[in-house]
Coordinates of C-alpha atoms in Angstrom, one line a residue:
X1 CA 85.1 67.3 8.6
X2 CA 82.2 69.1 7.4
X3 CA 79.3 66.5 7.8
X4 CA 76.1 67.6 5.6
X5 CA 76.5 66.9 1.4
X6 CA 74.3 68.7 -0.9
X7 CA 73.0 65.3 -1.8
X8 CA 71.6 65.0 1.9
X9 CA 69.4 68.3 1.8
X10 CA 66.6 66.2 0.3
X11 CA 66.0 64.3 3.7
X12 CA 65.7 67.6 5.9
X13 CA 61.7 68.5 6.7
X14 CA 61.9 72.5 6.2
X15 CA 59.5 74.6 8.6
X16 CA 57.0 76.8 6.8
X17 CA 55.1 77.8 10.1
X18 CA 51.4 79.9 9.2
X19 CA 51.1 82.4 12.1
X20 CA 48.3 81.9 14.3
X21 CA 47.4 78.2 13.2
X22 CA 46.4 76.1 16.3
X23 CA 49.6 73.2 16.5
X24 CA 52.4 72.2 19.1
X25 CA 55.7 73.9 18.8
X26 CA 57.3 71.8 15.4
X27 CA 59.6 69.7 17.7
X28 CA 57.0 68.5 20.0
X29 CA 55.5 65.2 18.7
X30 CA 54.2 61.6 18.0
X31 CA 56.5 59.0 19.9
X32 CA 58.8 61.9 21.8
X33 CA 59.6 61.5 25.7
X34 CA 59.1 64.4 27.9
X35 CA 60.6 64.4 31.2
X36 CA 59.2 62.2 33.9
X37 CA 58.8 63.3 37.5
X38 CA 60.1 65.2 39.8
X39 CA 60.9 67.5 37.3
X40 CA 57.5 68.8 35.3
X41 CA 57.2 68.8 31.6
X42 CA 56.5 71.1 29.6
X43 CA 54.0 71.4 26.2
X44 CA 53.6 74.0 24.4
X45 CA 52.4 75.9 20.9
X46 CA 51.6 78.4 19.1
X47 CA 47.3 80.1 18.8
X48 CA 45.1 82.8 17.8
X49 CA 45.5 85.5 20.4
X50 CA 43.9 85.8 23.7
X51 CA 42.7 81.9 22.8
X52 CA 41.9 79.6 26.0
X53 CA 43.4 76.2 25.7
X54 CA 42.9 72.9 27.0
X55 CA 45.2 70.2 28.0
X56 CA 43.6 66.7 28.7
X57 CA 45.9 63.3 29.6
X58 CA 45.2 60.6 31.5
X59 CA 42.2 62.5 32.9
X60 CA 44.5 65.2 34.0
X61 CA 42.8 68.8 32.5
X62 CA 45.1 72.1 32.6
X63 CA 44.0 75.2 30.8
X64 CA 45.6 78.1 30.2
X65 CA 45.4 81.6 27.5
X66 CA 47.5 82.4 24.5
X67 CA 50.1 85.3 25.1
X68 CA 52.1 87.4 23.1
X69 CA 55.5 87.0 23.5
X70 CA 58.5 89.7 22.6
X71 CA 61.3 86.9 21.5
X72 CA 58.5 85.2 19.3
X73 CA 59.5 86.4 16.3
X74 CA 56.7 84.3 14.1
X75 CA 54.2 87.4 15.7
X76 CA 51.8 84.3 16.9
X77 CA 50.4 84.2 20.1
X78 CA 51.6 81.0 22.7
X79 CA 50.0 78.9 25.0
X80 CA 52.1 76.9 27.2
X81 CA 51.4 74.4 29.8
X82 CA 53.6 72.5 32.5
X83 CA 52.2 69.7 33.4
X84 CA 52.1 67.5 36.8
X85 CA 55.1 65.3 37.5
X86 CA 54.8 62.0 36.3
X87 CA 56.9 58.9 36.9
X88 CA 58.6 57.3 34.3
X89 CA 56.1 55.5 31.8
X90 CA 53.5 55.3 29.1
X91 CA 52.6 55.4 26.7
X92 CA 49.7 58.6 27.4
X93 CA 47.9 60.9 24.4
X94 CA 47.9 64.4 25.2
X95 CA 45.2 66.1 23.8
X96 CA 45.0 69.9 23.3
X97 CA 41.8 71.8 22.5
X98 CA 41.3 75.9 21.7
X99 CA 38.7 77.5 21.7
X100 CA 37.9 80.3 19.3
X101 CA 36.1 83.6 19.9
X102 CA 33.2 82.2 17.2
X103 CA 33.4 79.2 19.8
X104 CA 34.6 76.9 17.1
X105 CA 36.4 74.4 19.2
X106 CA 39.8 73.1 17.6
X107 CA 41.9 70.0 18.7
X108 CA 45.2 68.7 18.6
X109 CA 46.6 65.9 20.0
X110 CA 50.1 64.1 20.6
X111 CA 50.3 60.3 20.4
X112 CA 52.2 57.8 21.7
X113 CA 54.3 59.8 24.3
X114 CA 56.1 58.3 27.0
X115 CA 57.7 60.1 30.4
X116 CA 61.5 59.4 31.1
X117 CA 64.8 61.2 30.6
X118 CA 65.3 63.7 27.6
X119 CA 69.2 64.4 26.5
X120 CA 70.4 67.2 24.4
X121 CA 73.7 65.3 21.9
X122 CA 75.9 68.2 20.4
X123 CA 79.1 68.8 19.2
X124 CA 80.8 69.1 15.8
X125 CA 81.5 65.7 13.9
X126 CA 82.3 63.0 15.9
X127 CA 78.8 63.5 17.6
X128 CA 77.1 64.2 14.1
X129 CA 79.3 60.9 13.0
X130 CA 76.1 58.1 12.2
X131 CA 75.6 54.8 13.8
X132 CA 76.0 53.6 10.0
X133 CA 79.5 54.6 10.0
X134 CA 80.7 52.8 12.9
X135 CA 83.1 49.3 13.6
X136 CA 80.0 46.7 14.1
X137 CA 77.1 49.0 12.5
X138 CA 74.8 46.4 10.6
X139 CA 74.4 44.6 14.3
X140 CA 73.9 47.9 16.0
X141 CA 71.1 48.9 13.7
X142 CA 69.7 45.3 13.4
X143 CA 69.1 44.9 16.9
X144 CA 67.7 49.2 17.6
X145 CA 64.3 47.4 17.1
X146 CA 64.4 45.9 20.8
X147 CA 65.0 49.3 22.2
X148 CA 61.2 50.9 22.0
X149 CA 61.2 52.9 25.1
X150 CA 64.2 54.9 23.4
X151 CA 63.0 57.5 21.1
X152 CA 65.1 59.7 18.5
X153 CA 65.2 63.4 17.3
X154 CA 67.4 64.9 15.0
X155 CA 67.8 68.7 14.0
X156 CA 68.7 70.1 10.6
X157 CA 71.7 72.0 10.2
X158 CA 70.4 75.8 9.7
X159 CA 71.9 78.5 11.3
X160 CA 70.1 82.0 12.8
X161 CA 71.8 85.3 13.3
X162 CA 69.1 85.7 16.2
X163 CA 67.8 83.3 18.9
X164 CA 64.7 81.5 17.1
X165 CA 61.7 79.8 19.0
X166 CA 61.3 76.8 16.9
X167 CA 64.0 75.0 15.1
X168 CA 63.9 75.9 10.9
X169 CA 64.5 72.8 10.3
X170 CA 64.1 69.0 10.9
X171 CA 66.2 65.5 9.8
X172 CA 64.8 63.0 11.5
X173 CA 61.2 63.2 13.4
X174 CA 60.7 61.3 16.4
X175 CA 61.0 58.2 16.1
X176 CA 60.8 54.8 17.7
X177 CA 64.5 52.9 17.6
X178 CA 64.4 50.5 15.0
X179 CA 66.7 49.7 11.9
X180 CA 65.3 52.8 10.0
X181 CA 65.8 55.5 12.3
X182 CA 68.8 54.3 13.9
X183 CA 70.6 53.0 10.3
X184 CA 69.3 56.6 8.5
X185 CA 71.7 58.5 6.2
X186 CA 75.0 58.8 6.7
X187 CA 75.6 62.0 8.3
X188 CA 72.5 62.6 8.4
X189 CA 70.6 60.7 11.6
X190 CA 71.2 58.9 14.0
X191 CA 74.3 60.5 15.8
X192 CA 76.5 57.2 16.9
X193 CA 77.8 58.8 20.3
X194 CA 74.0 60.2 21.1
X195 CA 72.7 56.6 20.3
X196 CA 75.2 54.0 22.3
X197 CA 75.0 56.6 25.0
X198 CA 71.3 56.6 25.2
X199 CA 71.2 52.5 24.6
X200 CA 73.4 51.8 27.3
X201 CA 71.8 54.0 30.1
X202 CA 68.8 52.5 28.9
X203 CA 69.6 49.1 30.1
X204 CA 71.4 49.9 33.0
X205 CA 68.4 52.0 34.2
X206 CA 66.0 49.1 33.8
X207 CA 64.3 50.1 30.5
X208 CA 63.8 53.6 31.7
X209 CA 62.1 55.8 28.8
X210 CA 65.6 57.6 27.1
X211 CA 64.5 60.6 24.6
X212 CA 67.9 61.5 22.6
X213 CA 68.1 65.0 20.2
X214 CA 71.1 65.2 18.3
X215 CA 71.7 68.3 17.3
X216 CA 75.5 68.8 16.1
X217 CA 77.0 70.5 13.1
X218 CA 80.8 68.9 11.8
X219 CA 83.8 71.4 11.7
X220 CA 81.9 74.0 14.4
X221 CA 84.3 75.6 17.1
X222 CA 82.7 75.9 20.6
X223 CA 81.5 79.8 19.3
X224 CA 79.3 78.5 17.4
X225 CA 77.3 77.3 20.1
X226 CA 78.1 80.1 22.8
X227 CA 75.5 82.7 23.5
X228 CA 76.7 86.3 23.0
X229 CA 77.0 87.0 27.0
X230 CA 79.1 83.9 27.5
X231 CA 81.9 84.6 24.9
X232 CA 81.6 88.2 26.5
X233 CA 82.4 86.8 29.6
X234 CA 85.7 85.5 28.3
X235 CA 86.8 88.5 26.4
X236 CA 86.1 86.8 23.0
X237 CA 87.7 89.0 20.7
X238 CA 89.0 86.6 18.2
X239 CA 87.7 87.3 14.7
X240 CA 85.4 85.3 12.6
X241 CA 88.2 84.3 9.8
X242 CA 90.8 83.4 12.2
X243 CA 88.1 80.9 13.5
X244 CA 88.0 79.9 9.4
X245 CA 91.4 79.6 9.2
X246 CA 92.0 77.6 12.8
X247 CA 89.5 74.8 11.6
X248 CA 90.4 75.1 7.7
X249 CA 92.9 71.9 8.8
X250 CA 89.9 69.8 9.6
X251 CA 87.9 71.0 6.1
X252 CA 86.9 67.9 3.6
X253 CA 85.8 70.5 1.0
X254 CA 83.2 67.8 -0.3
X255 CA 81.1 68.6 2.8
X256 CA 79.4 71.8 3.1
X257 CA 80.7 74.4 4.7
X258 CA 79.3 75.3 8.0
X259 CA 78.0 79.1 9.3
X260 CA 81.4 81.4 10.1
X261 CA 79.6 83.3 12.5
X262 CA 79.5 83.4 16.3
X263 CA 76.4 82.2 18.5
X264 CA 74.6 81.2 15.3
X265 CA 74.1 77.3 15.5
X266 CA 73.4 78.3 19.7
X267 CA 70.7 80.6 18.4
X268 CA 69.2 77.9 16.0
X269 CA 69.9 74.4 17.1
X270 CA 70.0 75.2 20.9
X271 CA 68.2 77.9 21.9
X272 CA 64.7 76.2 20.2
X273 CA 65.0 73.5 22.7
X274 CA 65.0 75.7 25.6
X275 CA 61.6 75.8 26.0
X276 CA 61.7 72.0 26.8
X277 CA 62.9 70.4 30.0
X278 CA 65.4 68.1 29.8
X279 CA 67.4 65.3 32.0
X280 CA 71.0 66.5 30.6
X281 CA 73.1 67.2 27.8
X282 CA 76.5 65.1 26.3
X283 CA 78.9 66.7 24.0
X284 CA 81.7 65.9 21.1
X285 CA 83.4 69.3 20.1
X286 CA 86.9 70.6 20.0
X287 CA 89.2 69.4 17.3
X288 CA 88.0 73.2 15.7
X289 CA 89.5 74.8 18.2
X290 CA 92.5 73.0 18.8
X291 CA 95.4 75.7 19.6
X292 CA 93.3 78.4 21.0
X293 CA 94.2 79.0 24.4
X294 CA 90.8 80.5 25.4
X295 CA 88.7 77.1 25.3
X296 CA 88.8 76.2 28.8
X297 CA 86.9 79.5 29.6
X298 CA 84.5 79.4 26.8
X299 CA 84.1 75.5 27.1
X300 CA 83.4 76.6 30.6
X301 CA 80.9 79.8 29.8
X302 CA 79.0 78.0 27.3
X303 CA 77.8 75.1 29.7
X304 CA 77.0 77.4 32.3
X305 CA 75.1 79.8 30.1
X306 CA 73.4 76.6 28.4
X307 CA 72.4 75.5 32.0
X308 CA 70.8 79.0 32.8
X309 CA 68.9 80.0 30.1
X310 CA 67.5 76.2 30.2
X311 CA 66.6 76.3 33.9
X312 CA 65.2 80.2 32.8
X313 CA 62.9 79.6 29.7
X314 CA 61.4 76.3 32.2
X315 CA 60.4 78.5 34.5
X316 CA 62.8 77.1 37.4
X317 CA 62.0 73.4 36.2
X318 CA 65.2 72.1 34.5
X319 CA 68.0 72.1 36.7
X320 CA 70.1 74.8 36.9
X321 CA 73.2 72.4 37.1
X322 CA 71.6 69.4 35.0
X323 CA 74.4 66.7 34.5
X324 CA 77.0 67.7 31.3
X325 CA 79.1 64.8 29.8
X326 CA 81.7 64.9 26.8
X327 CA 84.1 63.5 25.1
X328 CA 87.6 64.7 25.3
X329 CA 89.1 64.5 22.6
X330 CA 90.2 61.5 20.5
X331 CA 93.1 61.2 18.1
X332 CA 94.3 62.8 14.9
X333 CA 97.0 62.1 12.9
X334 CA 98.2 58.4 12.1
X335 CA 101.9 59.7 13.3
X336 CA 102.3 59.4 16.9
X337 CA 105.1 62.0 16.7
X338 CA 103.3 64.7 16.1
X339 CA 102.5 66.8 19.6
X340 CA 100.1 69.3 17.9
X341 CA 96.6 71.3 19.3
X342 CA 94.8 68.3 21.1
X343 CA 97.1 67.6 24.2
X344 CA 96.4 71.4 25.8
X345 CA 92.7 70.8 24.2
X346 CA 92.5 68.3 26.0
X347 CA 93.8 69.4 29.0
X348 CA 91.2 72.6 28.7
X349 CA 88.3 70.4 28.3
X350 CA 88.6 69.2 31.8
X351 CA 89.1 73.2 32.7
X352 CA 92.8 72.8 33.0
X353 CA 92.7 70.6 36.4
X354 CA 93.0 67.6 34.2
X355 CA 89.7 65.4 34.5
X356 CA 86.3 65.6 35.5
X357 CA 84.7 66.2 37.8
X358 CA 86.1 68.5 39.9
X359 CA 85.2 71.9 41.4
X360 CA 85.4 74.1 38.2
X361 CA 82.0 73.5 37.1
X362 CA 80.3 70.7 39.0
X363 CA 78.4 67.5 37.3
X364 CA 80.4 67.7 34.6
X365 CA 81.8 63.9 33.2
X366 CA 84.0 62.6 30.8
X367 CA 84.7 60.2 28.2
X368 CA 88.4 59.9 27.7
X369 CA 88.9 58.8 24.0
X370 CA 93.0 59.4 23.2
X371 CA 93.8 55.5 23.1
X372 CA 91.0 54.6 20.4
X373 CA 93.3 55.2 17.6
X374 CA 91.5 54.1 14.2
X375 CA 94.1 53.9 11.3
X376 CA 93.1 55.2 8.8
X377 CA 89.9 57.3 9.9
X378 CA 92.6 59.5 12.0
X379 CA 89.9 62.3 13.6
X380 CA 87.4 60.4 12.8
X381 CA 87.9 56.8 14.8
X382 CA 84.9 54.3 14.0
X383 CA 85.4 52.8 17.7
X384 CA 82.4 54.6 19.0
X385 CA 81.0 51.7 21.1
X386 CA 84.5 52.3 23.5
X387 CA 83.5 55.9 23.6
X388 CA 79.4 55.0 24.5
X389 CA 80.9 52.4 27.0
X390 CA 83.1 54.9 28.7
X391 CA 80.6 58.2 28.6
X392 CA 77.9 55.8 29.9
X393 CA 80.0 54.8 33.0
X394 CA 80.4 58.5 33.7
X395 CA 77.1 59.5 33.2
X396 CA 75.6 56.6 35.7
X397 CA 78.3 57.8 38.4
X398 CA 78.1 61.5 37.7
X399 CA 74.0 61.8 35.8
X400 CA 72.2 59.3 38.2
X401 CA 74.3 58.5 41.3
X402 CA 75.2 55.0 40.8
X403 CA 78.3 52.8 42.6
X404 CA 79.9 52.5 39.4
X405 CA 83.3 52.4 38.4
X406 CA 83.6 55.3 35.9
X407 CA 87.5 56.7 35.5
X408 CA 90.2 55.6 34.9
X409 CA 93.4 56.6 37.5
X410 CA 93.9 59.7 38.1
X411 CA 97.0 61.6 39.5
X412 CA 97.0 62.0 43.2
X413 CA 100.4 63.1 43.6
X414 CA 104.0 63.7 42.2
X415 CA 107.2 63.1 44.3
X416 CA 110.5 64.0 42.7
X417 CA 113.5 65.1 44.9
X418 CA 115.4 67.8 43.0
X419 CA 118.6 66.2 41.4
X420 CA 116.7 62.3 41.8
X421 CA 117.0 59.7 39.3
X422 CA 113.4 58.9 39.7
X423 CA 109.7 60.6 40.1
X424 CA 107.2 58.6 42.0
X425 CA 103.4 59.0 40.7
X426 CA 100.7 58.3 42.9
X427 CA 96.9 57.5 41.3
X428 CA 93.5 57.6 43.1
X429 CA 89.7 56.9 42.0
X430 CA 90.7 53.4 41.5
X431 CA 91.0 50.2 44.0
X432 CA 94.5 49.2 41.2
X433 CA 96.4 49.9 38.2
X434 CA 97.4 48.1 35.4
X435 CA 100.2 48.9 33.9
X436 CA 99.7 48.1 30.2
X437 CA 103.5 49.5 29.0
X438 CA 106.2 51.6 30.2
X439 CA 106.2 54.3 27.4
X440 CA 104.2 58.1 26.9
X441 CA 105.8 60.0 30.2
X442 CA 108.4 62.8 29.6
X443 CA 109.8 65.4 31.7
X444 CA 111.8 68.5 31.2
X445 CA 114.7 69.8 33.0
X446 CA 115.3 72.6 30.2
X447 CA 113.7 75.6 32.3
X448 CA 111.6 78.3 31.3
X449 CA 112.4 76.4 27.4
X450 CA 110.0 73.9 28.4
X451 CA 107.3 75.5 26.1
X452 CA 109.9 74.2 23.5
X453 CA 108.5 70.5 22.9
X454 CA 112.0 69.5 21.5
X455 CA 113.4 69.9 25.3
X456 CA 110.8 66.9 26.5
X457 CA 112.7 63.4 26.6
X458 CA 110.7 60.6 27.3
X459 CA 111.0 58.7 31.0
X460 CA 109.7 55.2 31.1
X461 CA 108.4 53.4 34.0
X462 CA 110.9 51.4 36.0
X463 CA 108.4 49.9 38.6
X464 CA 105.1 49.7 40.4
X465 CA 103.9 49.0 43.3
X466 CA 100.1 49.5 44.2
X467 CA 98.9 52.5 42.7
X468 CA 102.5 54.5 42.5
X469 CA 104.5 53.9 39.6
X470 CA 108.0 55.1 39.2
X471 CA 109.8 56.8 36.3
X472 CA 113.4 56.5 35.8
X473 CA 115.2 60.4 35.0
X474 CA 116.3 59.7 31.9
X475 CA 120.1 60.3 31.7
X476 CA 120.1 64.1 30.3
X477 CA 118.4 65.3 32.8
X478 CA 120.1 63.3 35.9
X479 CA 121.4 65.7 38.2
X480 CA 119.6 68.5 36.7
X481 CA 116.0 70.0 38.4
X482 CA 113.1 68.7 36.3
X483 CA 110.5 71.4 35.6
X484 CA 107.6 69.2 34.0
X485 CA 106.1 66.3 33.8
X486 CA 103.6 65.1 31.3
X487 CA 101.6 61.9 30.3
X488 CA 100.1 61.2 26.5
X489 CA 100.9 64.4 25.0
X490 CA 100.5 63.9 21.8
X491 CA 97.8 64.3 19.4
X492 CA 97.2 60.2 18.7
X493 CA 99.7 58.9 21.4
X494 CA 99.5 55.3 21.6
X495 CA 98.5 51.9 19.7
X496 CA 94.5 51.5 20.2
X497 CA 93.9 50.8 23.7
X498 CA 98.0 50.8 24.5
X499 CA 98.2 53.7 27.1
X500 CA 100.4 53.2 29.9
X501 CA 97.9 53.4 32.6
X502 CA 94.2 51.7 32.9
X503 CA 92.2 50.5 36.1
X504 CA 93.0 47.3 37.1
X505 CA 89.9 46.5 37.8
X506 CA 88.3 47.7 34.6
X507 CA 90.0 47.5 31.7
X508 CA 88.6 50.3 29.4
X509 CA 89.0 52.8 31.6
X510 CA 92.4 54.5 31.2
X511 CA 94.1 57.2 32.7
X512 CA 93.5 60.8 31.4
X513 CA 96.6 62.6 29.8
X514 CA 98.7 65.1 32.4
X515 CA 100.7 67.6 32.6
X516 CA 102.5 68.9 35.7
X517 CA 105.3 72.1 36.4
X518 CA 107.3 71.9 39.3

């Protein structure tokens, strides 16, 4: 589970940064994508003090002063300059110039830069999981070449006790897609889910520009990436070895371990990128905190503290509810038996109203990933171009506003009469259903014991009949009052792609688990 081998260090770029040396903030370079219009970009660095700077591109000049800042903890001054909104394009040189109090005149310059939508990719593993690791991987990364409007970052994996301004470390540099940067180590660059994701709302877009920063750390629980006031918020008390010994399951020792401290990975492989406006962010996180009942509030807290201090530190530009997508989670174990942590995970990822989105914390979308069961990668399922397919979908309807189809069914409505043979279900967000087999409802007519899982019997479906199915009361509980309901709960559920329930109309998209007490 833990994704970075000692073997790998030797590819990350460590950050030696010389105080008061004239240069861009580390993470701003050649071949990156700033944010087109309406929002405005934002470039910025680090000076001598009290320094005027000079921003020229495309005959555009801005100029500006250093400043001293109190979170800069380097003790150099910064100049920083948003820039005009500009449409989607390039590609422009930006050209910096300082000029010193001897009036020596210094420049800098970025190359190769082009304007379009920048994402933030984070998570634990399945996000830091490498296109090079994937079901269909050599064509993936032969083909990355005819993608050059899509450019790729990726962060090295060094924690911070304290919020830094710059990250400490880098993997991959941007880069143009091609065969190197999107085939790079394994584990090491370029995340899989960050890259289908970014490829395929690239051609549905028309080519726009796509800037993708992956920046995800294998075996992390969401505290990792939580800023202090948002695990405040939700009454975080749980210590730091009981988060060791929740994600100890998920530990391949070969791996380095990651940081065992909250806020730590937020403070070094979030908090840097801040400073820069982005389009949105996607996510792949949660199998570390599978069984802890708070993650629906702190899955909640941390994207609306992300989207704060983002819209903040921009100075208003990045949107204070700019789009979030993830991926709930996928499968586990190769024994569809087992009920486990992900079902109520799962359930908590969509904020306990079971999918996205809804009115809990709006522009929020989902992958759902349960029926992409990989034997024998188990958490680790090498069907990542179902998950891109799916998140993609989401992000168009949700991210950009387009008539796409996106979800699959999703409950509309239970009717069960008490002492009935049979529950009707009744789906929405879909024109039809398909009804792929009969098997993965159960219900419970055990009472307050339902929180025993041994008490759930399974129901099949019995018939259909435009988008309400109907389960038959299995013959334990006839003439008894049910008390629950519940759909997929298990922590791998089904054969790959053999839920009960897809859209009829698109056959990927199936129905996200449920759970329901009367």
């Amino acid at each position: 589970m833990y994704v970075v081998r000692l073997g790998l260090l030797v590819f990350v770029f460590l950050i030696a940064p010389c105080n008061g040396v004239f240069r861009f903030a580390n993470y701003l370079q050649d071949h990156m994508v700033l944010q087109r219009a309406p929002q405005r970009a934002i470039v910025w660095g680090y000076g001598d003090a009290n320094a005027s700077v000079t921003l020229k591109m495309n005959d555009k000049i801005y100029t500006t002063m250093t400043r001293k800042e109190p979170t800069n903890a380097l003790g150099a001054d910064i100049w920083s300059i948003t820039l005009d909104p500009r449409p989607e394009g390039g590609p422009f040189d930006i050209r910096v110039e300082e000029i010193l109090s001897n009036g020596t005149l210094l420049t800098i310059t970025l190359h190769d830069v082009l304007f379009g939508d920048v994402w933030i990719c984070s998570g634990q593993s399945n996000m830091q999981m490498t296109v090079s690791l994937i079901f269909n991987a050599t064509e993936e990364i032969a083909n990355a070449g005819n993608y050059p409007k899509i450019r790729l970052f990726t962060a090295s994996l060094i924690p911070s006790a304290v919020p830094v301004e710059e990250l400490l470390g880098i993997n991959l540099n941007w880069s143009v897609a091609s065969p190197s940067s999107v085939g790079g180590p394994n584990w090491n660059y370029m995340s899989a889910v960050c890259w289908l994701y970014g490829r395929m709302i690239h051609e549905a877009l028309g080519g726009r520009p796509i800037g993708l920063i992956a920046t995800s750390w294998g075996g992390t629980p969401v505290e990792f990436w939580m800023p202090p006031s948002a695990l405040h918020e939700c009454n975080d008390t749980t210590s730091v070895q009981k988060n060791e010994i929740m994600t100890a399951q998920f530990t391949d020792r070969s791996f380095t371990a990651p940081p065992v401290n909250h806020s730590n990975l937020f403070n070094a492989m979030i908090y840097p990128f801040t400073r820069m406006v982005i389009y949105g962010s996607i996510w792949y996180q949660g199998e570390a905190n599978a069984g802890n009942p708070t993650y629906a509030c702190k899955f909640a807290k941390m994207i609306e503290s992300w989207r704060q201090i983002w819209n903040q530190r921009t100075n208003g530009t990045t949107d204070l509810q700019f789009p979030f997508g993830f991926v709930q989670l996928s499968t586990s174990t190769n024994d569809s038996r087992v009920i486990g942590g992900f079902p109520m995970l799962r359930w908590q990822q969509t904020f306990n109203v079971g999918y996205v989105p809804n009115n809990v914390v709006p522009k929020v979308f989902m992958a759902v990933a349960l029926d992409l069961r990989d034997d024998p990668n188990g958490i680790h399922p090498r069907t990542k171009h179902d998950v891109g397919y799916r998140l993609s979908r989401a992000g168009l309807a949700v991210a950009y506003g387009q008539s796409v189809e996106f979800q699959g069914p999703i409950v509309q409505s239970v009717a069960y009469t008490s002492g009935g043979q049979t529950v009707n279900i009744a789906y929405t967000a879909v024109s039809s259903i398909e009804l792929r087999n009969p098997a993965g409802f159960e219900v419970c007519c055990q009472g307050s014991q339902c929180s025993n899982d041994a008490l759930w019997v399974q129901s099949s479906v019995s018939g259909k009949s435009g988008l309400t199915i109907t389960l038959t009361v299995p013959s334990s509980c006839v003439g008894k009052q049910l008390y629950g309901l519940r759909y997929l709960w298990r922590e791998t559920p089904c054969l790959f792609k053999q839920a009960a329930i897809y859209s009829g109309t698109d056959a990927n998209l199936p129905s996200p688990p449920y759970i329901k007490f009367f």
